[in-house]
mmCIF file of C-alpha atoms and ligand atoms in Angstrom:
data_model
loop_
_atom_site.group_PDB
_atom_site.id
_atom_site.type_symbol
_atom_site.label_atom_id
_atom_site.label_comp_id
_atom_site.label_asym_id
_atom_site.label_seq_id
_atom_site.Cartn_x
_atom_site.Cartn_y
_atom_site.Cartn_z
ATOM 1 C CA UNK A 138 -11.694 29.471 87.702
ATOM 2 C CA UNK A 139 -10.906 26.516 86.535
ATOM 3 C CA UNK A 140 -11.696 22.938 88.266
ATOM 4 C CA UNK A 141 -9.930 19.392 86.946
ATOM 5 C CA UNK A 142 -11.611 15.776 87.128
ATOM 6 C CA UNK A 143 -9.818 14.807 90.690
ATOM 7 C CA UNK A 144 -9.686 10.926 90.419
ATOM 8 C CA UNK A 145 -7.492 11.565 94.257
ATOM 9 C CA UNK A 146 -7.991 8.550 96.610
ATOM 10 C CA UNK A 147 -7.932 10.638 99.605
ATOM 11 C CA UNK A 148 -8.123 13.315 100.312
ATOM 12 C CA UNK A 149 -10.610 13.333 97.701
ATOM 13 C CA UNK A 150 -12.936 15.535 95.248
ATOM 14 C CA UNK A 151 -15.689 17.581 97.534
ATOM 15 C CA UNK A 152 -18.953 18.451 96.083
ATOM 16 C CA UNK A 153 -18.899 21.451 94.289
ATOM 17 C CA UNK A 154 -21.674 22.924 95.858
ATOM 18 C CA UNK A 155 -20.390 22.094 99.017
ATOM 19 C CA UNK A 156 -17.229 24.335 98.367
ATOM 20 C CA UNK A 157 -19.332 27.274 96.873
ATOM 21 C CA UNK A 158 -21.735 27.396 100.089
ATOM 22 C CA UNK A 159 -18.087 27.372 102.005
ATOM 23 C CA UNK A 160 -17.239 30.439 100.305
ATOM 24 C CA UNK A 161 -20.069 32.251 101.110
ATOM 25 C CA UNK A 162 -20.084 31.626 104.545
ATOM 26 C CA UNK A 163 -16.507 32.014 105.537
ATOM 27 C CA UNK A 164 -16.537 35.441 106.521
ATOM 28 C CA UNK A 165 -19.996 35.130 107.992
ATOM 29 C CA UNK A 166 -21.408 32.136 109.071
ATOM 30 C CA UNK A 167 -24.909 32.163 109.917
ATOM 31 C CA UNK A 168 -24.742 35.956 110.979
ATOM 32 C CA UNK A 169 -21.772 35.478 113.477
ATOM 33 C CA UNK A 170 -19.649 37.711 112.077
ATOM 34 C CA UNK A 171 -16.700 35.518 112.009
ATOM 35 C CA UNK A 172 -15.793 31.970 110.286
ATOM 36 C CA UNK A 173 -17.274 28.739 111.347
ATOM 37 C CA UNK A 174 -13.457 28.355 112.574
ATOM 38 C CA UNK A 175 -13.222 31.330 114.878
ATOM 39 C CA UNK A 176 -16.446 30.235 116.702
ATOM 40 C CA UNK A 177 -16.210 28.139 120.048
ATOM 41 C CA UNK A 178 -17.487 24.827 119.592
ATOM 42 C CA UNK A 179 -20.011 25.054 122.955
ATOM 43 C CA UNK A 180 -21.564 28.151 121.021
ATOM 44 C CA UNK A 181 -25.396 27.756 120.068
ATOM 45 C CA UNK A 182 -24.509 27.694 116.536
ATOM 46 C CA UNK A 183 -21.505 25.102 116.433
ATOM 47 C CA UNK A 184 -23.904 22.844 119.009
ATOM 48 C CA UNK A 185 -26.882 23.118 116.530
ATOM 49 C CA UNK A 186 -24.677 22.180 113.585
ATOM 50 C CA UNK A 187 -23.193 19.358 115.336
ATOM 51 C CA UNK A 188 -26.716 17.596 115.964
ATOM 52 C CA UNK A 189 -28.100 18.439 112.870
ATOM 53 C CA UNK A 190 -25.207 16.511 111.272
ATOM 54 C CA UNK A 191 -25.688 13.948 113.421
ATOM 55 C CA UNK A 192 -28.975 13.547 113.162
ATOM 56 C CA UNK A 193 -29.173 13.728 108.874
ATOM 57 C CA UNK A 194 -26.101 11.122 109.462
ATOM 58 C CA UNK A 195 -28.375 9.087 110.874
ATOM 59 C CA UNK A 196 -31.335 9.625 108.809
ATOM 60 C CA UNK A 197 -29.002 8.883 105.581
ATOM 61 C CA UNK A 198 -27.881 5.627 106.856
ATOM 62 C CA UNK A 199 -30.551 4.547 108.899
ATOM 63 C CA UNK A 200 -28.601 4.368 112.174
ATOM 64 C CA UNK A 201 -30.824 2.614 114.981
ATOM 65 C CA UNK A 202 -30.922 4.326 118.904
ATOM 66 C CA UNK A 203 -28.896 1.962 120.682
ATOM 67 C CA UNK A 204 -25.649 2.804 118.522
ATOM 68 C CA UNK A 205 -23.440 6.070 119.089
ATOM 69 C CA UNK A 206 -22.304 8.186 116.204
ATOM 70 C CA UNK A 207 -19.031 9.838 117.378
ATOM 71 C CA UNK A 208 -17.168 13.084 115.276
ATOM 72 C CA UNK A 209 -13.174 12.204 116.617
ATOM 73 C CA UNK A 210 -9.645 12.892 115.692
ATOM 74 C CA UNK A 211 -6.488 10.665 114.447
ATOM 75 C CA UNK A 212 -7.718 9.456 111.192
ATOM 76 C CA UNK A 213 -8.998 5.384 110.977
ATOM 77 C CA UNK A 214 -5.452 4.393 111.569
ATOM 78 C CA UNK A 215 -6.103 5.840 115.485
ATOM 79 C CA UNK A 216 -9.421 4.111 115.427
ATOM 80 C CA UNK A 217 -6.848 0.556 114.299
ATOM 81 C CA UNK A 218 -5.324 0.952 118.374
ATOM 82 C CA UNK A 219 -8.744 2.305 119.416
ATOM 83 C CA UNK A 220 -10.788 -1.056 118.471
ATOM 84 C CA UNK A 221 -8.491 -3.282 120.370
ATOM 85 C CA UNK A 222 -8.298 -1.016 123.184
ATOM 86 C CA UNK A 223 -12.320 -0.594 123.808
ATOM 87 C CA UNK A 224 -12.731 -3.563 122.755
ATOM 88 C CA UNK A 225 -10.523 -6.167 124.760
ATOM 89 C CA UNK A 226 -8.665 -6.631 127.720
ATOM 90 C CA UNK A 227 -5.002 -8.010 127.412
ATOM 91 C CA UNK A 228 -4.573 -11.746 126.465
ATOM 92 C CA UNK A 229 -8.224 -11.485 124.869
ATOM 93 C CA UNK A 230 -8.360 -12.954 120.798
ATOM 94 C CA UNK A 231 -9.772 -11.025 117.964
ATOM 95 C CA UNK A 232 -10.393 -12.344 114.175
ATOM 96 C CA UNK A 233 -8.980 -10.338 111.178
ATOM 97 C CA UNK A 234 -10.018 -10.851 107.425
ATOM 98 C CA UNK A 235 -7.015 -9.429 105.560
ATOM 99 C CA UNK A 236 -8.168 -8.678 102.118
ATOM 100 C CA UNK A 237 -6.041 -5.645 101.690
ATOM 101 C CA UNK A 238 -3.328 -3.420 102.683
ATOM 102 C CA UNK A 239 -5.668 -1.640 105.217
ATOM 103 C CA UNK A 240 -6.553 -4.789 107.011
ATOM 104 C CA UNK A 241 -3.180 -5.573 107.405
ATOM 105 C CA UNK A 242 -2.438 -2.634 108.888
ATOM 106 C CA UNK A 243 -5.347 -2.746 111.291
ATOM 107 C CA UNK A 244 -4.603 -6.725 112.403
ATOM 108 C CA UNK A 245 -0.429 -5.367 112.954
ATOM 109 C CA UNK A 246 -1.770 -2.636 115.240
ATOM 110 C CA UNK A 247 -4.287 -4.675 117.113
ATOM 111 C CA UNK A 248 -1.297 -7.031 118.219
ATOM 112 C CA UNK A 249 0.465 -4.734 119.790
ATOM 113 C CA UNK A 250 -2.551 -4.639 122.194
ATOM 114 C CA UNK A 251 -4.527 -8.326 121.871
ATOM 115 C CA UNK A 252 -3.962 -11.391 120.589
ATOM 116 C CA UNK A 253 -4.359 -11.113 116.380
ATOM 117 C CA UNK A 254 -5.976 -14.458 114.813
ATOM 118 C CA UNK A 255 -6.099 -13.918 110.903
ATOM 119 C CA UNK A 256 -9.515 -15.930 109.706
ATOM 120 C CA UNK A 257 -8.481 -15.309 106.163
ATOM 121 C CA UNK A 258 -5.391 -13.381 104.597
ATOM 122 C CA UNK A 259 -5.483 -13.221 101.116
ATOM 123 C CA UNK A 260 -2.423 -11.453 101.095
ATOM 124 C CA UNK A 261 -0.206 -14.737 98.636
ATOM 125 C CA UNK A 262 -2.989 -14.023 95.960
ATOM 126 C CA UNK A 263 -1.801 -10.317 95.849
ATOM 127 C CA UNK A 264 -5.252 -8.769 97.365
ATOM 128 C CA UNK A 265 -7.400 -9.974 94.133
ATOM 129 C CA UNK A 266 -9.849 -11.472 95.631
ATOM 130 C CA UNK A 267 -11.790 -12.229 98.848
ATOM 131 C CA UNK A 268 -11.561 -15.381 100.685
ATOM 132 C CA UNK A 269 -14.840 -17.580 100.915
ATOM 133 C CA UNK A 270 -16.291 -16.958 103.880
ATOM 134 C CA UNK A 271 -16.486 -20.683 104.576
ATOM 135 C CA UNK A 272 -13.342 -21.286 104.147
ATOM 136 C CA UNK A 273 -12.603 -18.760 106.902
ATOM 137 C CA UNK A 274 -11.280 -20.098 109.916
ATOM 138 C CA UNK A 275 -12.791 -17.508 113.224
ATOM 139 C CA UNK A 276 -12.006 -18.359 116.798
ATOM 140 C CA UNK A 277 -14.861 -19.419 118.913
ATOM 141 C CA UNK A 278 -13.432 -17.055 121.380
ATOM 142 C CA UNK A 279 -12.771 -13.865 119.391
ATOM 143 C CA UNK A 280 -14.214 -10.616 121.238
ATOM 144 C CA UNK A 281 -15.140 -9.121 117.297
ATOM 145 C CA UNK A 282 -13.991 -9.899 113.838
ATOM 146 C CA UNK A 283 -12.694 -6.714 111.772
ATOM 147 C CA UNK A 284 -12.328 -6.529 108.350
ATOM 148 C CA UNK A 285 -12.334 -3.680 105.844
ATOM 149 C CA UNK A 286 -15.191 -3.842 103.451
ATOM 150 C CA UNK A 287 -13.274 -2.116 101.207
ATOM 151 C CA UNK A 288 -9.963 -1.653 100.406
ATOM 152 C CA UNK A 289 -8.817 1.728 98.703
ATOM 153 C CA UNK A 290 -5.490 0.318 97.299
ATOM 154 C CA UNK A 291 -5.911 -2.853 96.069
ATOM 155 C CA UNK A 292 -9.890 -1.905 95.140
ATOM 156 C CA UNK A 293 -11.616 -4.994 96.426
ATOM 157 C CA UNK A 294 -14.686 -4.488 98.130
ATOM 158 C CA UNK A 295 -17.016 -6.819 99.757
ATOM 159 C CA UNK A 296 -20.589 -7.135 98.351
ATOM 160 C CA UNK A 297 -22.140 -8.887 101.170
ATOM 161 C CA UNK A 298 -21.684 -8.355 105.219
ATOM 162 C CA UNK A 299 -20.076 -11.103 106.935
ATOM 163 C CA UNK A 300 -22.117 -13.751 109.566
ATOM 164 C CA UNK A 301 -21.083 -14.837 112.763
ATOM 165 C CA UNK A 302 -21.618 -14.670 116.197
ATOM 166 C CA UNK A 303 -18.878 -11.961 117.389
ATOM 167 C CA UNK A 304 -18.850 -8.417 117.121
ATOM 168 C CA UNK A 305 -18.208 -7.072 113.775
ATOM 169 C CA UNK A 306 -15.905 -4.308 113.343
ATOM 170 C CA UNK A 307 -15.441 -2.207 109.598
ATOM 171 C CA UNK A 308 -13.143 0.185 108.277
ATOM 172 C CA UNK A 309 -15.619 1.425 106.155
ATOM 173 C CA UNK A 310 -13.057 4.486 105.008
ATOM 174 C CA UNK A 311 -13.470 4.378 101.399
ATOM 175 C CA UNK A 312 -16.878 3.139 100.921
ATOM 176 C CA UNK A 313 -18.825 4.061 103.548
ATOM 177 C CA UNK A 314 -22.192 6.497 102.472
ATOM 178 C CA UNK A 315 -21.660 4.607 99.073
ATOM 179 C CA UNK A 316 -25.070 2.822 99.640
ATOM 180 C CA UNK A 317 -27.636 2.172 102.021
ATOM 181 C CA UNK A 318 -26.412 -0.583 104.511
ATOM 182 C CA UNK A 319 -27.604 -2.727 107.858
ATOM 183 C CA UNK A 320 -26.209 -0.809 110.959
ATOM 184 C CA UNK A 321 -27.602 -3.016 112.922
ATOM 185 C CA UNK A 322 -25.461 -6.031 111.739
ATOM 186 C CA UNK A 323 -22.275 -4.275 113.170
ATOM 187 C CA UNK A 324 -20.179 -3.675 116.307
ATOM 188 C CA UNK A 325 -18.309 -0.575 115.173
ATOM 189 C CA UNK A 326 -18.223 1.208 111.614
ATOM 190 C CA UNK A 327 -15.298 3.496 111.557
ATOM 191 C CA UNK A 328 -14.301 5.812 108.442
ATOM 192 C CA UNK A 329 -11.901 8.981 108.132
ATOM 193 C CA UNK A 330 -13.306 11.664 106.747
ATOM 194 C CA UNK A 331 -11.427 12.418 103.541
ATOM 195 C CA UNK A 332 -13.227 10.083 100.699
ATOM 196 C CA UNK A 333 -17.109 10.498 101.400
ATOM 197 C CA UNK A 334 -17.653 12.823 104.174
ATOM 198 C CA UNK A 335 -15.430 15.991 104.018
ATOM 199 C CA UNK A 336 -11.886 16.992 104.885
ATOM 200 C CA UNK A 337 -8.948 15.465 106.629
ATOM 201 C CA UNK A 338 -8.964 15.997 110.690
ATOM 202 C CA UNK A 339 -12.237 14.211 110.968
ATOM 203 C CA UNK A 340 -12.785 10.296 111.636
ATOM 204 C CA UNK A 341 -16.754 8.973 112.197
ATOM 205 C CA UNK A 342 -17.156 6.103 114.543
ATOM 206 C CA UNK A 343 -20.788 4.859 114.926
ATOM 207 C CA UNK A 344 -20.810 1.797 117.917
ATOM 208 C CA UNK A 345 -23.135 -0.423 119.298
ATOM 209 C CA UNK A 346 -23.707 1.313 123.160
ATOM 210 C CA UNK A 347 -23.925 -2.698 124.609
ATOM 211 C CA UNK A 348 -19.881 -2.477 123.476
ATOM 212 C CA UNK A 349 -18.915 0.742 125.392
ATOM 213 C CA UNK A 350 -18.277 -0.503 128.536
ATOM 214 C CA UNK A 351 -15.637 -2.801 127.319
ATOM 215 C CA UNK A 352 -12.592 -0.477 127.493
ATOM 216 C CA UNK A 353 -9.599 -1.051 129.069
ATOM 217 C CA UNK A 354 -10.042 0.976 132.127
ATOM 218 C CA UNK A 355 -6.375 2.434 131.953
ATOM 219 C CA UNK A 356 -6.896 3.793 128.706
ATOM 220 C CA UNK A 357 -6.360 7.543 128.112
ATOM 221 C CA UNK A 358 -9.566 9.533 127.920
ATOM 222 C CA UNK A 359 -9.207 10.742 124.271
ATOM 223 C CA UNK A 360 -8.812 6.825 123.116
ATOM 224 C CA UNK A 361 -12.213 5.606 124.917
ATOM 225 C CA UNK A 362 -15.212 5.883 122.643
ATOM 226 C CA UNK A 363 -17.413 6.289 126.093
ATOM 227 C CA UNK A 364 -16.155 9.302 126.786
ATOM 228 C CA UNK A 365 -16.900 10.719 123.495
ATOM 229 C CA UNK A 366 -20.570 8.821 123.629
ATOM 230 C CA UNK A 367 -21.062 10.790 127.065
ATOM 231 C CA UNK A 368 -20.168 14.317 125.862
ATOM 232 C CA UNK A 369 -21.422 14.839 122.295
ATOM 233 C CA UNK A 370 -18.061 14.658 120.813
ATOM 234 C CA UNK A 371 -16.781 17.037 122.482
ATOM 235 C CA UNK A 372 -14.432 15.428 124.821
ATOM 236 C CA UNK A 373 -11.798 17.924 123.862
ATOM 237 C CA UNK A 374 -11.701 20.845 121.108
ATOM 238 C CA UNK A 375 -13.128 19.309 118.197
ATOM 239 C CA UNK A 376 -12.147 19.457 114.408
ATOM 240 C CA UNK A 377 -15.334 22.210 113.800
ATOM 241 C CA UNK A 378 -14.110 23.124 110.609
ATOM 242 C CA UNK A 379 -13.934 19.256 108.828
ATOM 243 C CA UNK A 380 -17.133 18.810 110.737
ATOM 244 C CA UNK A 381 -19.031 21.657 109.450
ATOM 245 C CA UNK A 382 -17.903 20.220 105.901
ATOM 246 C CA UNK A 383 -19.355 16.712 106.984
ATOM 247 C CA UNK A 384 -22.453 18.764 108.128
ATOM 248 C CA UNK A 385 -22.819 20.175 104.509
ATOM 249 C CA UNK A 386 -22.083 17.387 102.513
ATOM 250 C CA UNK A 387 -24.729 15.084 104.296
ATOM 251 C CA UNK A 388 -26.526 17.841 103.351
ATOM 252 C CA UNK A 389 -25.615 17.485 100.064
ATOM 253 C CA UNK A 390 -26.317 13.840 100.037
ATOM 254 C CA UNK A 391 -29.827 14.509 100.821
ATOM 255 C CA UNK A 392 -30.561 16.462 98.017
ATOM 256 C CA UNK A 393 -29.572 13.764 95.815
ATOM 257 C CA UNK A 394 -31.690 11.468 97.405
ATOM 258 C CA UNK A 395 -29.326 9.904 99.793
ATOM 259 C CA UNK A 396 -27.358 7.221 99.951
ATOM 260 C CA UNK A 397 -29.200 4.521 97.617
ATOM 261 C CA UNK A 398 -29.586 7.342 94.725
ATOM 262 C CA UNK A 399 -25.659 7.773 95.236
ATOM 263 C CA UNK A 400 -25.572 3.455 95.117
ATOM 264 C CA UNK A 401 -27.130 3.588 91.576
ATOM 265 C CA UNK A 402 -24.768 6.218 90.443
ATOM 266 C CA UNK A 403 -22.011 4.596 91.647
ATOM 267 C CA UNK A 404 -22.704 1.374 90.153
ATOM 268 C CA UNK A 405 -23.299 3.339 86.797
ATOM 269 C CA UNK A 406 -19.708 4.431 87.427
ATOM 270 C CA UNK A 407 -17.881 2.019 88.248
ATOM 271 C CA UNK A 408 -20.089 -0.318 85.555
ATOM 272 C CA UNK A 409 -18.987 1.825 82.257
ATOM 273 C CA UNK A 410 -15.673 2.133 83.854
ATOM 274 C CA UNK A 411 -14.732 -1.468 84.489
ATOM 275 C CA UNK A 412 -16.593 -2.444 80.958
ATOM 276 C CA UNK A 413 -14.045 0.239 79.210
ATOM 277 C CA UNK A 414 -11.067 -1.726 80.536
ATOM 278 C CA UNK A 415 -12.251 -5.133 80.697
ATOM 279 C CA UNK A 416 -13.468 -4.145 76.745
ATOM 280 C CA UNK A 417 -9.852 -3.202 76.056
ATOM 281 C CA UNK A 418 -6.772 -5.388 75.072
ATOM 282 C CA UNK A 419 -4.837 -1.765 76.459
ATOM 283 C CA UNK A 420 -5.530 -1.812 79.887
ATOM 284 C CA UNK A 421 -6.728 -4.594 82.745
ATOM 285 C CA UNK A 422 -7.867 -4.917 86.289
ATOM 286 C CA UNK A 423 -6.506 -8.229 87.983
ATOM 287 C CA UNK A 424 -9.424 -8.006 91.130
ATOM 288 C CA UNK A 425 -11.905 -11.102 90.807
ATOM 289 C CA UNK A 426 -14.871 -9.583 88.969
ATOM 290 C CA UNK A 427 -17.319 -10.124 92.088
ATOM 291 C CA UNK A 428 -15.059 -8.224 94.385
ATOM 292 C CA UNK A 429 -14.439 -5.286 92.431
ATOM 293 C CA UNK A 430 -14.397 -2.304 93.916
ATOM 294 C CA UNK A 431 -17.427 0.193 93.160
ATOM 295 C CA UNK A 432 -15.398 2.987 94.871
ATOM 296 C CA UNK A 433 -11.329 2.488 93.734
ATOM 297 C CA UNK A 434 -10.921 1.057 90.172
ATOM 298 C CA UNK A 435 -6.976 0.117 89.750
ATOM 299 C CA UNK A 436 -5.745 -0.287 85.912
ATOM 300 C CA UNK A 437 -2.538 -1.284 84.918
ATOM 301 C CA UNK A 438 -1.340 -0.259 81.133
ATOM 302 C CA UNK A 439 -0.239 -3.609 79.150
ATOM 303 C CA UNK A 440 3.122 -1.429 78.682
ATOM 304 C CA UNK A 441 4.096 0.053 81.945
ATOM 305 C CA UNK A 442 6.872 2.158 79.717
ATOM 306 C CA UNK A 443 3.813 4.071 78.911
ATOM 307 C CA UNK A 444 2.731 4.974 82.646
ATOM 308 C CA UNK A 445 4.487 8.272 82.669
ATOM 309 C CA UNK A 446 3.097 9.433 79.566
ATOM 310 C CA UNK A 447 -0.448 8.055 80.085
ATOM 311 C CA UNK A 448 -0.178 10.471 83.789
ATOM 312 C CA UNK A 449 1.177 13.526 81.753
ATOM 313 C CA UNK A 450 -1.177 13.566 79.419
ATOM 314 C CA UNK A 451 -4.022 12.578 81.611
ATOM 315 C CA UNK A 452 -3.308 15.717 83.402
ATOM 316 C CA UNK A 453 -2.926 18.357 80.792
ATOM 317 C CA UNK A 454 -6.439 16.582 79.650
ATOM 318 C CA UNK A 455 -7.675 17.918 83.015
ATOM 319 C CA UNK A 456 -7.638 14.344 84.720
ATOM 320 C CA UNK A 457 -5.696 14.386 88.141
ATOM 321 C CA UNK A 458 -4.271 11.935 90.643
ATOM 322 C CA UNK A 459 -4.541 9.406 88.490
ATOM 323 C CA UNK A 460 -1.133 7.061 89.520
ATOM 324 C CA UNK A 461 -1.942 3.944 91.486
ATOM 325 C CA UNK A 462 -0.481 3.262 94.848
ATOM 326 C CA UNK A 463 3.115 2.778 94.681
ATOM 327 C CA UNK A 464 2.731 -1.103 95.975
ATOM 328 C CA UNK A 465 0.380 -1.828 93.250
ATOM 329 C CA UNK A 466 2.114 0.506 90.159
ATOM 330 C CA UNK A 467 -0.182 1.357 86.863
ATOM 331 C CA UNK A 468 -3.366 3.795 87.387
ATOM 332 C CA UNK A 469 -6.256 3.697 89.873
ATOM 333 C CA UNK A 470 -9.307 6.452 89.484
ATOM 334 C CA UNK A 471 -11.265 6.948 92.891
ATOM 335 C CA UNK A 472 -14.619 7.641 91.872
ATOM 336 C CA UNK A 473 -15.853 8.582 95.479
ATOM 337 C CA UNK A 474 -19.847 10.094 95.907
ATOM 338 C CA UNK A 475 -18.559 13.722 94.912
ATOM 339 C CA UNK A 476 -17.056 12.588 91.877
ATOM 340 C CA UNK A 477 -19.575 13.118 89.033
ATOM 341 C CA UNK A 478 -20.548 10.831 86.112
ATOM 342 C CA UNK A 479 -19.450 13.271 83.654
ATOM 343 C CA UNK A 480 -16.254 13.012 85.195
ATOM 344 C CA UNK A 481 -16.411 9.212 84.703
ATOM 345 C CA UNK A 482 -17.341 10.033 80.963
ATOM 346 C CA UNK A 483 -14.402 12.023 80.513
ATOM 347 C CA UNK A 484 -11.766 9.615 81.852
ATOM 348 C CA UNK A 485 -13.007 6.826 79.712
ATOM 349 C CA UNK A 486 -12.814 9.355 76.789
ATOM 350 C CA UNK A 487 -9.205 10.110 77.315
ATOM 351 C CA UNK A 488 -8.068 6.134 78.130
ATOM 352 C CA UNK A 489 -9.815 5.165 74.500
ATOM 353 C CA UNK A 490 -8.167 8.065 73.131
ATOM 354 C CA UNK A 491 -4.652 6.918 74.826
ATOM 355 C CA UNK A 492 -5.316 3.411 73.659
ATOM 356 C CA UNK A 493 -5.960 4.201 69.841
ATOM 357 C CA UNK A 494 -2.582 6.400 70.045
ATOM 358 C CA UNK A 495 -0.203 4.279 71.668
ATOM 359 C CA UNK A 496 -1.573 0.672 70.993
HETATM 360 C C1 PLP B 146 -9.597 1.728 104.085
HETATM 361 C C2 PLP B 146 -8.669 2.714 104.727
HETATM 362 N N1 PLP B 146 -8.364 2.582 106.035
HETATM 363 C C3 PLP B 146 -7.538 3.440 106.651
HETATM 364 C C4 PLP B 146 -6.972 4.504 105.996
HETATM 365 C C5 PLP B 146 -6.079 5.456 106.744
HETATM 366 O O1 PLP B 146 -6.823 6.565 107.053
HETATM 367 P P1 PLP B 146 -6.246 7.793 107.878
HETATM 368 O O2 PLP B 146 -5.206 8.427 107.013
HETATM 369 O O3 PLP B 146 -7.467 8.629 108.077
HETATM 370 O O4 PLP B 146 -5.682 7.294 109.153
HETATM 371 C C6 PLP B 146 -7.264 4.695 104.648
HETATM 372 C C7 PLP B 146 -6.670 5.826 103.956
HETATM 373 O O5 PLP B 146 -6.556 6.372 103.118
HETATM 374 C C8 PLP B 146 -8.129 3.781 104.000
HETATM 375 O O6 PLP B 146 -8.419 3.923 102.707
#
């Protein structure tokens, strides 16, 4: 066997004891005789494993009663219609803080269904750093204010939760069980699965009950978080096998002492990581330094001629996905929960190596 260093923004590295306890158990899980896919999902077993997750979910990030953890379908661009469409009715106003592709996305969608207000867009500065909040300019009217703590392409990230009276709503996709944080500041935290909680198929929304009776009452059943609140998830066939994988890694996230041992890793990560490039004339990272992300660290090469060569050889070194998005060009390593230190180690081992050859 023989594993690489997956730097892959999503979907992304999985622990790899979560992928050896997979193996054991996919011809027999827990005595059934068959997969955890070929079970039903009202079974005694698939209904135990979906509280437990739930339930070490909310033990890891401290989610209080009177919110709703829901296990869903359609990826957080879904959940980008779904917030405006549980959210308001037509003609009602909602803030956006574009720092980021993602939020851009999300405010584009939403105005299909509300009316879109962007309180900051920092969108001319090329997503490098975030607004001041005071400088943002919020409607007094705005049913919530989303924004998207942080964002996987451009790798800003927010190191502080924003204020104000409305609803907050996060796309907390790539950063979210990165480190502890206050639930009970939020309206809606939504995340797809595929950086920090398992495969593809699954998306987490965890909501504030007071905000579930806010949908649009013409909305179809699978896009209304209340019916999902009111049936454990399972409004329709849900994705069991992602959510068995969530199940395991939370799990997993336990034994390393949840979410605020993962926060000190990850700021050990991301620390030697950023001080390798920023230490470097070779390589550079335009984000403002207190924005930078903890979770997506995008480099560019001071000769771009050298991109291809730098991805080649970071591959045969073992070192995968390492290209940046195409709208940003140069390199960006996701260092999500699952991806080790040592990994970390070896990438900054190969850039210095890189940089002595080709500087
Ligand atoms: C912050 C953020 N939001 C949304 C998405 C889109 O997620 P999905 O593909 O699950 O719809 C991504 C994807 O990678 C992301 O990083």
């Amino acid at each position: 066997m023989s594993r690489v260093y997956n730097f892959s923004a999503g979907p992304a590295a999985l622990p790899f004891e979560v992928l050896d306890r997979i193996k054991g158990d996919l011809f027999d899980w827990q005595g059934t005789g068959m997969s955890v896919m070929e079970v039903s999902h009202r079974g005694k077993e698939f209904v135990q494993l979906a509280a437990r997750a739930e339930k070490n979910l909310r033990d890891l990030l401290s989610i209080p009663d009177n919110y709703s953890v829901l296990f869903l379908q359609g990826g957080a661009t879904m959940q980008m219609a779904m917030v405006p469409l549980n959210l308001t009715a037509p003609g009602d106003t909602a803030d956006y803080v574009v720092t980021g592709s993602w939020g851009k996305k999300a405010a584009s969608e939403a105005a299909k269904f509300c009316n879109v207000r962007l309180a900051a867009d920092a969108s001319n500065s090329g997503f490098t750093h975030i607004p001041d909040e005071s400088d943002w300019t919020r409607s007094d009217i705005a049913a919530y204010l989303h924004y998207t703590p942080n964002e996987t392409i451009a790798g800003v990230e927010f190191d502080y939760i924003p204020g104000g009276d409305a609803p907050l709503v996060a796309d907390m996709s790539s950063n979210i069980l990165s480190q502890p944080i206050d639930v009970s500041r939020f309206g809606v935290i939504y995340a797809g699965a595929q950086k920090n909680i398992g495969p593809a198929g699954l998306t987490l929304v965890i909501v504030k009950n007071e905000l579930l009776d806010r949908a649009r009452p013409n909305n179809p059943h699978l896009m209304t978080w209340k019916s999902y609140a009111e049936s454990d998830s399972m409004t329709n066939t849900p994705p069991t096998f992602a959510w068995y994988v969530a199940d395991l890694v939370f799990r997993w996230l336990q034994e390393q002492g949840g979410v605020q041992a993962m926060s000190e890793i990850n700021d050990r990560k991301s620390g030697k990581l950023y001080s390798a490039i920023d230490a470097s004339e070779f390589y550079s990272n335009p984000v403002a330094a207190d924005c930078r992300s903890r979770m997506n660290v995008p480099f560019l090469l001071a000769n771009a001629e050298l991109d291809a060569r730098f991805l080649e050889e970071s591959h045969a070194a073992g070192l995968t996905n390492l290209k940046g998005h195409r709208s940003v060009g140069g390199m960006r390593a996701s260092i999500y929960n699952a991806v080790s230190e040592e990994a970390v180690d070896a990438l900054i081992g190969f850039m210095d190596e890189f940089a002595r050859k080709y500087a």
